[in-house]
Amino acid sequence: MEHFAFIICSQDDARYRRCFQYLQALERPDVQMEVLRVASRHSIAAAYNRAMERSAATYKVYLHDDVFILNRRFCRDVLKIFRADPSIGLLGMCGCKKIPPSGIWWEGKSYGKVYHGDPPRVLLFNQPAGLYEVVQAVDGLLMVTRCDLPWREDIIDGFHFYDLSHCLEFIRRGYRVAVPRQEEPWCYHRSPGRIDAEYERLRQVFLREYAEELSGNQVG
């Protein structure tokens, strides 16, 4: 039996309950599931590290509390990809083939789809030709890992760029990152996101730390 841990970063009881309700509706074919709630006002990477250390699950699903998993076959579909390619260490719902020099992933050639915003609309990128598309980074609205690597709370001490950082840490260790083919979006992400001074600060931190990985990357 495969073991999944769903790790939700949440400080809002109502949003957490709604997120949890969608998890309860998932099909569980030979799957053991646990749900861990973590909270942090300062660093999502630190919160995820705490949860990672608490769980022995092989597969960990890190998600925001305003992300609702609509695909009831989610666990089965995730396992299908991980079993098809043992080199894949991390999955996300949407991401980019190569991170642009700006560090803003959606400015690059992107793949995947998700319901996004309130009211929801489909955020649609390129569709993978096969079961999945190998990419350099995915968005942190939902990330699934098959092994544990520390989140870089030592450098990413806020709520932006923890996702791209984690993807590149997996790649540094020889794993691949991928986006699944979705006929309909697997998730609804209610928040429209926010770009502010904190986003810019962490963007510069990210660009300095991963300059080698980003060198030579072009938009498109």
PDB file of C-alpha atoms in Angstrom:
ATOM      1  CA  MET A   1       0.000   0.000   0.000  1.00  0.00           C
ATOM      2  CA  GLU A   2       1.339   3.406  -1.017  1.00  0.00           C
ATOM      3  CA  HIS A   3       1.469   6.159   1.593  1.00  0.00           C
ATOM      4  CA  PHE A   4       0.493   9.756   0.725  1.00  0.00           C
ATOM      5  CA  ALA A   5       0.783  12.750   3.046  1.00  0.00           C
ATOM      6  CA  PHE A   6      -1.126  15.894   2.114  1.00  0.00           C
ATOM      7  CA  ILE A   7       0.627  18.842   3.739  1.00  0.00           C
ATOM      8  CA  ILE A   8      -1.452  22.008   3.901  1.00  0.00           C
ATOM      9  CA  CYS A   9       0.026  25.347   4.908  1.00  0.00           C
ATOM     10  CA  SER A  10      -2.902  27.167   6.497  1.00  0.00           C
ATOM     11  CA  GLN A  11      -3.745  29.808   9.070  1.00  0.00           C
ATOM     12  CA  ASP A  12      -7.417  30.041   8.097  1.00  0.00           C
ATOM     13  CA  ASP A  13      -9.769  27.449   9.588  1.00  0.00           C
ATOM     14  CA  ALA A  14     -12.520  27.875   6.994  1.00  0.00           C
ATOM     15  CA  ARG A  15     -10.186  27.514   4.022  1.00  0.00           C
ATOM     16  CA  TYR A  16      -8.472  24.535   5.623  1.00  0.00           C
ATOM     17  CA  ARG A  17     -11.807  22.779   6.153  1.00  0.00           C
ATOM     18  CA  ARG A  18     -12.816  23.275   2.536  1.00  0.00           C
ATOM     19  CA  CYS A  19      -9.450  22.038   1.266  1.00  0.00           C
ATOM     20  CA  PHE A  20      -9.762  19.019   3.565  1.00  0.00           C
ATOM     21  CA  GLN A  21     -13.260  18.222   2.259  1.00  0.00           C
ATOM     22  CA  TYR A  22     -11.901  17.839  -1.263  1.00  0.00           C
ATOM     23  CA  LEU A  23      -9.172  15.516   0.006  1.00  0.00           C
ATOM     24  CA  GLN A  24     -11.785  13.339   1.690  1.00  0.00           C
ATOM     25  CA  ALA A  25     -13.494  12.857  -1.689  1.00  0.00           C
ATOM     26  CA  LEU A  26     -10.402  11.400  -3.375  1.00  0.00           C
ATOM     27  CA  GLU A  27     -10.394   7.777  -4.464  1.00  0.00           C
ATOM     28  CA  ARG A  28      -7.976   5.685  -2.423  1.00  0.00           C
ATOM     29  CA  PRO A  29      -7.072   2.526  -4.348  1.00  0.00           C
ATOM     30  CA  ASP A  30      -4.610   0.744  -2.046  1.00  0.00           C
ATOM     31  CA  VAL A  31      -3.498   4.135  -0.728  1.00  0.00           C
ATOM     32  CA  GLN A  32      -2.952   5.191   2.872  1.00  0.00           C
ATOM     33  CA  MET A  33      -3.601   8.910   3.335  1.00  0.00           C
ATOM     34  CA  GLU A  34      -2.740  11.344   6.078  1.00  0.00           C
ATOM     35  CA  VAL A  35      -3.273  15.098   6.252  1.00  0.00           C
ATOM     36  CA  LEU A  36      -0.912  17.429   8.077  1.00  0.00           C
ATOM     37  CA  ARG A  37      -1.685  21.077   8.737  1.00  0.00           C
ATOM     38  CA  VAL A  38       1.184  23.486   9.271  1.00  0.00           C
ATOM     39  CA  ALA A  39       1.164  27.236   9.798  1.00  0.00           C
ATOM     40  CA  SER A  40       3.770  29.919   9.367  1.00  0.00           C
ATOM     41  CA  ARG A  41       3.588  33.685   9.226  1.00  0.00           C
ATOM     42  CA  HIS A  42       7.136  33.994   7.961  1.00  0.00           C
ATOM     43  CA  SER A  43       8.424  31.060   5.899  1.00  0.00           C
ATOM     44  CA  ILE A  44       6.523  28.419   3.976  1.00  0.00           C
ATOM     45  CA  ALA A  45       9.783  26.520   3.414  1.00  0.00           C
ATOM     46  CA  ALA A  46      10.304  26.247   7.178  1.00  0.00           C
ATOM     47  CA  ALA A  47       6.714  25.067   7.663  1.00  0.00           C
ATOM     48  CA  TYR A  48       7.075  22.438   4.959  1.00  0.00           C
ATOM     49  CA  ASN A  49      10.334  21.205   6.478  1.00  0.00           C
ATOM     50  CA  ARG A  50       8.618  20.679   9.832  1.00  0.00           C
ATOM     51  CA  ALA A  51       5.821  18.697   8.214  1.00  0.00           C
ATOM     52  CA  MET A  52       8.198  16.664   6.071  1.00  0.00           C
ATOM     53  CA  GLU A  53      10.077  15.559   9.175  1.00  0.00           C
ATOM     54  CA  ARG A  54       6.828  14.496  10.871  1.00  0.00           C
ATOM     55  CA  SER A  55       5.663  12.178   8.101  1.00  0.00           C
ATOM     56  CA  ALA A  56       7.026   8.834   6.918  1.00  0.00           C
ATOM     57  CA  ALA A  57       4.939   8.941   3.724  1.00  0.00           C
ATOM     58  CA  THR A  58       6.764   8.197   0.485  1.00  0.00           C
ATOM     59  CA  TYR A  59       4.639  10.628  -1.505  1.00  0.00           C
ATOM     60  CA  LYS A  60       4.097  14.089  -0.098  1.00  0.00           C
ATOM     61  CA  VAL A  61       1.654  16.576  -1.579  1.00  0.00           C
ATOM     62  CA  TYR A  62       2.380  20.173  -0.556  1.00  0.00           C
ATOM     63  CA  LEU A  63      -0.496  22.534  -1.222  1.00  0.00           C
ATOM     64  CA  HIS A  64      -1.980  25.880  -0.260  1.00  0.00           C
ATOM     65  CA  ASP A  65      -5.212  25.930   1.735  1.00  0.00           C
ATOM     66  CA  ASP A  66      -6.999  27.621  -1.174  1.00  0.00           C
ATOM     67  CA  VAL A  67      -6.183  24.752  -3.542  1.00  0.00           C
ATOM     68  CA  PHE A  68      -8.948  22.225  -4.075  1.00  0.00           C
ATOM     69  CA  ILE A  69      -8.145  18.918  -5.794  1.00  0.00           C
ATOM     70  CA  LEU A  70     -10.944  18.189  -8.266  1.00  0.00           C
ATOM     71  CA  ASN A  71      -9.509  15.042  -9.850  1.00  0.00           C
ATOM     72  CA  ARG A  72     -10.792  12.222  -7.657  1.00  0.00           C
ATOM     73  CA  ARG A  73      -8.289   9.856  -9.299  1.00  0.00           C
ATOM     74  CA  PHE A  74      -5.452  12.144  -8.231  1.00  0.00           C
ATOM     75  CA  CYS A  75      -3.444   9.535  -6.285  1.00  0.00           C
ATOM     76  CA  ARG A  76      -3.764   6.942  -9.030  1.00  0.00           C
ATOM     77  CA  ASP A  77      -2.771   9.402 -11.755  1.00  0.00           C
ATOM     78  CA  VAL A  78       0.235  10.636  -9.769  1.00  0.00           C
ATOM     79  CA  LEU A  79       1.427   7.085  -9.119  1.00  0.00           C
ATOM     80  CA  LYS A  80       1.087   6.243 -12.808  1.00  0.00           C
ATOM     81  CA  ILE A  81       3.626   8.946 -13.683  1.00  0.00           C
ATOM     82  CA  PHE A  82       6.075   8.144 -10.898  1.00  0.00           C
ATOM     83  CA  ARG A  83       5.962   4.443 -11.801  1.00  0.00           C
ATOM     84  CA  ALA A  84       6.425   5.187 -15.499  1.00  0.00           C
ATOM     85  CA  ASP A  85       9.636   7.136 -14.876  1.00  0.00           C
ATOM     86  CA  PRO A  86      11.639   6.576 -11.665  1.00  0.00           C
ATOM     87  CA  SER A  87      13.826   9.584 -12.504  1.00  0.00           C
ATOM     88  CA  ILE A  88      10.913  11.957 -11.858  1.00  0.00           C
ATOM     89  CA  GLY A  89      11.151  13.276  -8.324  1.00  0.00           C
ATOM     90  CA  LEU A  90       8.620  16.101  -8.329  1.00  0.00           C
ATOM     91  CA  LEU A  91       5.322  16.905 -10.056  1.00  0.00           C
ATOM     92  CA  GLY A  92       3.330  20.129 -10.321  1.00  0.00           C
ATOM     93  CA  MET A  93       0.178  21.236 -12.080  1.00  0.00           C
ATOM     94  CA  CYS A  94       1.814  23.870 -14.272  1.00  0.00           C
ATOM     95  CA  GLY A  95       5.343  25.051 -14.910  1.00  0.00           C
ATOM     96  CA  CYS A  96       7.923  26.075 -17.454  1.00  0.00           C
ATOM     97  CA  LYS A  97      10.326  24.201 -19.701  1.00  0.00           C
ATOM     98  CA  LYS A  98      13.144  26.553 -18.725  1.00  0.00           C
ATOM     99  CA  ILE A  99      13.066  29.276 -16.104  1.00  0.00           C
ATOM    100  CA  PRO A 100      13.493  32.653 -17.855  1.00  0.00           C
ATOM    101  CA  PRO A 101      16.383  34.939 -16.844  1.00  0.00           C
ATOM    102  CA  SER A 102      13.839  37.026 -14.901  1.00  0.00           C
ATOM    103  CA  GLY A 103      13.014  34.070 -12.641  1.00  0.00           C
ATOM    104  CA  ILE A 104       9.300  34.555 -13.419  1.00  0.00           C
ATOM    105  CA  TRP A 105       8.307  31.104 -14.613  1.00  0.00           C
ATOM    106  CA  TRP A 106       5.192  32.008 -16.631  1.00  0.00           C
ATOM    107  CA  GLU A 107       7.281  34.230 -18.910  1.00  0.00           C
ATOM    108  CA  GLY A 108       8.847  31.048 -20.318  1.00  0.00           C
ATOM    109  CA  LYS A 109       7.364  28.245 -22.421  1.00  0.00           C
ATOM    110  CA  SER A 110       4.851  26.800 -20.005  1.00  0.00           C
ATOM    111  CA  TYR A 111       2.832  23.607 -19.645  1.00  0.00           C
ATOM    112  CA  GLY A 112      -0.217  22.519 -17.679  1.00  0.00           C
ATOM    113  CA  LYS A 113      -3.576  23.912 -16.658  1.00  0.00           C
ATOM    114  CA  VAL A 114      -5.444  24.929 -13.512  1.00  0.00           C
ATOM    115  CA  TYR A 115      -8.683  26.648 -12.541  1.00  0.00           C
ATOM    116  CA  HIS A 116      -7.519  29.959 -11.113  1.00  0.00           C
ATOM    117  CA  GLY A 117      -8.928  33.033  -9.383  1.00  0.00           C
ATOM    118  CA  ASP A 118     -12.312  33.989  -7.966  1.00  0.00           C
ATOM    119  CA  PRO A 119     -14.508  33.611  -9.946  1.00  0.00           C
ATOM    120  CA  PRO A 120     -12.556  30.700 -11.467  1.00  0.00           C
ATOM    121  CA  ARG A 121     -11.236  30.683 -14.997  1.00  0.00           C
ATOM    122  CA  VAL A 122      -9.056  28.142 -16.757  1.00  0.00           C
ATOM    123  CA  LEU A 123      -5.396  29.101 -16.838  1.00  0.00           C
ATOM    124  CA  LEU A 124      -4.263  27.124 -19.861  1.00  0.00           C
ATOM    125  CA  PHE A 125      -0.700  26.570 -21.058  1.00  0.00           C
ATOM    126  CA  ASN A 126       0.745  24.059 -23.527  1.00  0.00           C
ATOM    127  CA  GLN A 127      -0.525  20.496 -23.248  1.00  0.00           C
ATOM    128  CA  PRO A 128       2.092  17.747 -22.763  1.00  0.00           C
ATOM    129  CA  ALA A 129       2.178  15.462 -25.799  1.00  0.00           C
ATOM    130  CA  GLY A 130       2.472  12.342 -23.669  1.00  0.00           C
ATOM    131  CA  LEU A 131       1.701  11.338 -20.098  1.00  0.00           C
ATOM    132  CA  TYR A 132       3.785  14.245 -18.787  1.00  0.00           C
ATOM    133  CA  GLU A 133       6.225  16.982 -19.807  1.00  0.00           C
ATOM    134  CA  VAL A 134       9.636  17.336 -18.196  1.00  0.00           C
ATOM    135  CA  VAL A 135      10.153  20.937 -17.068  1.00  0.00           C
ATOM    136  CA  GLN A 136      12.636  22.944 -15.022  1.00  0.00           C
ATOM    137  CA  ALA A 137      10.145  24.342 -12.517  1.00  0.00           C
ATOM    138  CA  VAL A 138       6.524  24.155 -11.386  1.00  0.00           C
ATOM    139  CA  ASP A 139       4.260  26.516  -9.492  1.00  0.00           C
ATOM    140  CA  GLY A 140       3.938  25.975  -5.749  1.00  0.00           C
ATOM    141  CA  LEU A 141       0.136  25.881  -5.645  1.00  0.00           C
ATOM    142  CA  LEU A 142       0.567  22.094  -5.452  1.00  0.00           C
ATOM    143  CA  MET A 143       3.767  20.055  -5.544  1.00  0.00           C
ATOM    144  CA  VAL A 144       4.094  16.271  -5.214  1.00  0.00           C
ATOM    145  CA  THR A 145       7.412  14.670  -4.234  1.00  0.00           C
ATOM    146  CA  ARG A 146       8.468  11.025  -4.203  1.00  0.00           C
ATOM    147  CA  CYS A 147      11.416  11.568  -1.860  1.00  0.00           C
ATOM    148  CA  ASP A 148      12.396  14.070   0.813  1.00  0.00           C
ATOM    149  CA  LEU A 149      14.809  16.910   0.138  1.00  0.00           C
ATOM    150  CA  PRO A 150      15.129  19.855   2.538  1.00  0.00           C
ATOM    151  CA  TRP A 151      13.293  23.006   1.549  1.00  0.00           C
ATOM    152  CA  ARG A 152      15.809  25.861   1.401  1.00  0.00           C
ATOM    153  CA  GLU A 153      14.520  27.842   4.355  1.00  0.00           C
ATOM    154  CA  ASP A 154      18.088  29.093   4.828  1.00  0.00           C
ATOM    155  CA  ILE A 155      17.719  31.332   1.767  1.00  0.00           C
ATOM    156  CA  ILE A 156      13.978  31.445   0.968  1.00  0.00           C
ATOM    157  CA  ASP A 157      12.568  32.938   4.161  1.00  0.00           C
ATOM    158  CA  GLY A 158       9.163  34.015   2.912  1.00  0.00           C
ATOM    159  CA  PHE A 159       6.299  32.951   0.659  1.00  0.00           C
ATOM    160  CA  HIS A 160       7.722  33.367  -2.835  1.00  0.00           C
ATOM    161  CA  PHE A 161      10.213  31.346  -4.906  1.00  0.00           C
ATOM    162  CA  TYR A 162      10.247  28.424  -2.465  1.00  0.00           C
ATOM    163  CA  ASP A 163       8.685  26.398  -5.300  1.00  0.00           C
ATOM    164  CA  LEU A 164      11.248  27.160  -7.998  1.00  0.00           C
ATOM    165  CA  SER A 165      14.027  26.690  -5.471  1.00  0.00           C
ATOM    166  CA  HIS A 166      12.745  23.232  -4.519  1.00  0.00           C
ATOM    167  CA  CYS A 167      12.516  22.197  -8.164  1.00  0.00           C
ATOM    168  CA  LEU A 168      16.125  23.168  -8.788  1.00  0.00           C
ATOM    169  CA  GLU A 169      17.259  21.358  -5.640  1.00  0.00           C
ATOM    170  CA  PHE A 170      15.704  18.177  -7.053  1.00  0.00           C
ATOM    171  CA  ILE A 171      17.435  18.747 -10.383  1.00  0.00           C
ATOM    172  CA  ARG A 172      20.753  19.356  -8.618  1.00  0.00           C
ATOM    173  CA  ARG A 173      20.415  15.881  -7.129  1.00  0.00           C
ATOM    174  CA  GLY A 174      19.729  14.199 -10.440  1.00  0.00           C
ATOM    175  CA  TYR A 175      15.937  14.029 -10.398  1.00  0.00           C
ATOM    176  CA  ARG A 176      13.565  15.360 -13.025  1.00  0.00           C
ATOM    177  CA  VAL A 177      10.559  17.637 -12.567  1.00  0.00           C
ATOM    178  CA  ALA A 178       7.369  17.175 -14.583  1.00  0.00           C
ATOM    179  CA  VAL A 179       3.867  18.461 -15.326  1.00  0.00           C
ATOM    180  CA  PRO A 180       1.140  15.853 -16.023  1.00  0.00           C
ATOM    181  CA  ARG A 181      -1.116  15.801 -19.020  1.00  0.00           C
ATOM    182  CA  GLN A 182      -4.558  16.912 -17.826  1.00  0.00           C
ATOM    183  CA  GLU A 183      -7.650  16.669 -19.991  1.00  0.00           C
ATOM    184  CA  GLU A 184      -9.460  18.792 -17.405  1.00  0.00           C
ATOM    185  CA  PRO A 185      -7.636  20.742 -14.676  1.00  0.00           C
ATOM    186  CA  TRP A 186      -6.898  18.563 -11.676  1.00  0.00           C
ATOM    187  CA  CYS A 187      -7.055  21.528  -9.266  1.00  0.00           C
ATOM    188  CA  TYR A 188      -8.715  24.842  -8.528  1.00  0.00           C
ATOM    189  CA  HIS A 189      -6.458  27.530  -7.040  1.00  0.00           C
ATOM    190  CA  ARG A 190      -8.684  30.268  -5.679  1.00  0.00           C
ATOM    191  CA  SER A 191      -6.056  32.935  -4.964  1.00  0.00           C
ATOM    192  CA  PRO A 192      -4.996  35.215  -7.834  1.00  0.00           C
ATOM    193  CA  GLY A 193      -1.534  35.605  -6.276  1.00  0.00           C
ATOM    194  CA  ARG A 194       0.321  38.759  -5.330  1.00  0.00           C
ATOM    195  CA  ILE A 195       3.465  40.465  -6.594  1.00  0.00           C
ATOM    196  CA  ASP A 196       4.869  42.952  -4.101  1.00  0.00           C
ATOM    197  CA  ALA A 197       8.146  44.174  -2.599  1.00  0.00           C
ATOM    198  CA  GLU A 198       8.634  40.850  -0.806  1.00  0.00           C
ATOM    199  CA  TYR A 199       8.235  39.005  -4.098  1.00  0.00           C
ATOM    200  CA  GLU A 200      10.950  41.177  -5.629  1.00  0.00           C
ATOM    201  CA  ARG A 201      13.298  40.672  -2.671  1.00  0.00           C
ATOM    202  CA  LEU A 202      13.038  36.903  -2.886  1.00  0.00           C
ATOM    203  CA  ARG A 203      13.293  36.982  -6.669  1.00  0.00           C
ATOM    204  CA  GLN A 204      16.736  38.558  -6.303  1.00  0.00           C
ATOM    205  CA  VAL A 205      17.725  35.969  -3.675  1.00  0.00           C
ATOM    206  CA  PHE A 206      16.614  33.192  -6.027  1.00  0.00           C
ATOM    207  CA  LEU A 207      18.479  34.629  -9.014  1.00  0.00           C
ATOM    208  CA  ARG A 208      21.724  34.868  -7.031  1.00  0.00           C
ATOM    209  CA  GLU A 209      21.540  31.344  -5.612  1.00  0.00           C
ATOM    210  CA  TYR A 210      20.644  29.633  -8.882  1.00  0.00           C
ATOM    211  CA  ALA A 211      22.577  31.773 -11.351  1.00  0.00           C
ATOM    212  CA  GLU A 212      24.394  28.713 -12.720  1.00  0.00           C
ATOM    213  CA  GLU A 213      21.158  26.837 -13.427  1.00  0.00           C
ATOM    214  CA  LEU A 214      19.640  29.874 -15.136  1.00  0.00           C
ATOM    215  CA  SER A 215      22.646  30.808 -17.241  1.00  0.00           C
ATOM    216  CA  GLY A 216      21.844  30.417 -20.907  1.00  0.00           C
ATOM    217  CA  ASN A 217      18.085  30.123 -20.385  1.00  0.00           C
ATOM    218  CA  GLN A 218      16.084  32.156 -22.851  1.00  0.00           C
ATOM    219  CA  VAL A 219      12.445  33.180 -22.888  1.00  0.00           C
ATOM    220  CA  GLY A 220      10.276  30.843 -24.957  1.00  0.00           C
TER     221      GLY A 220
END
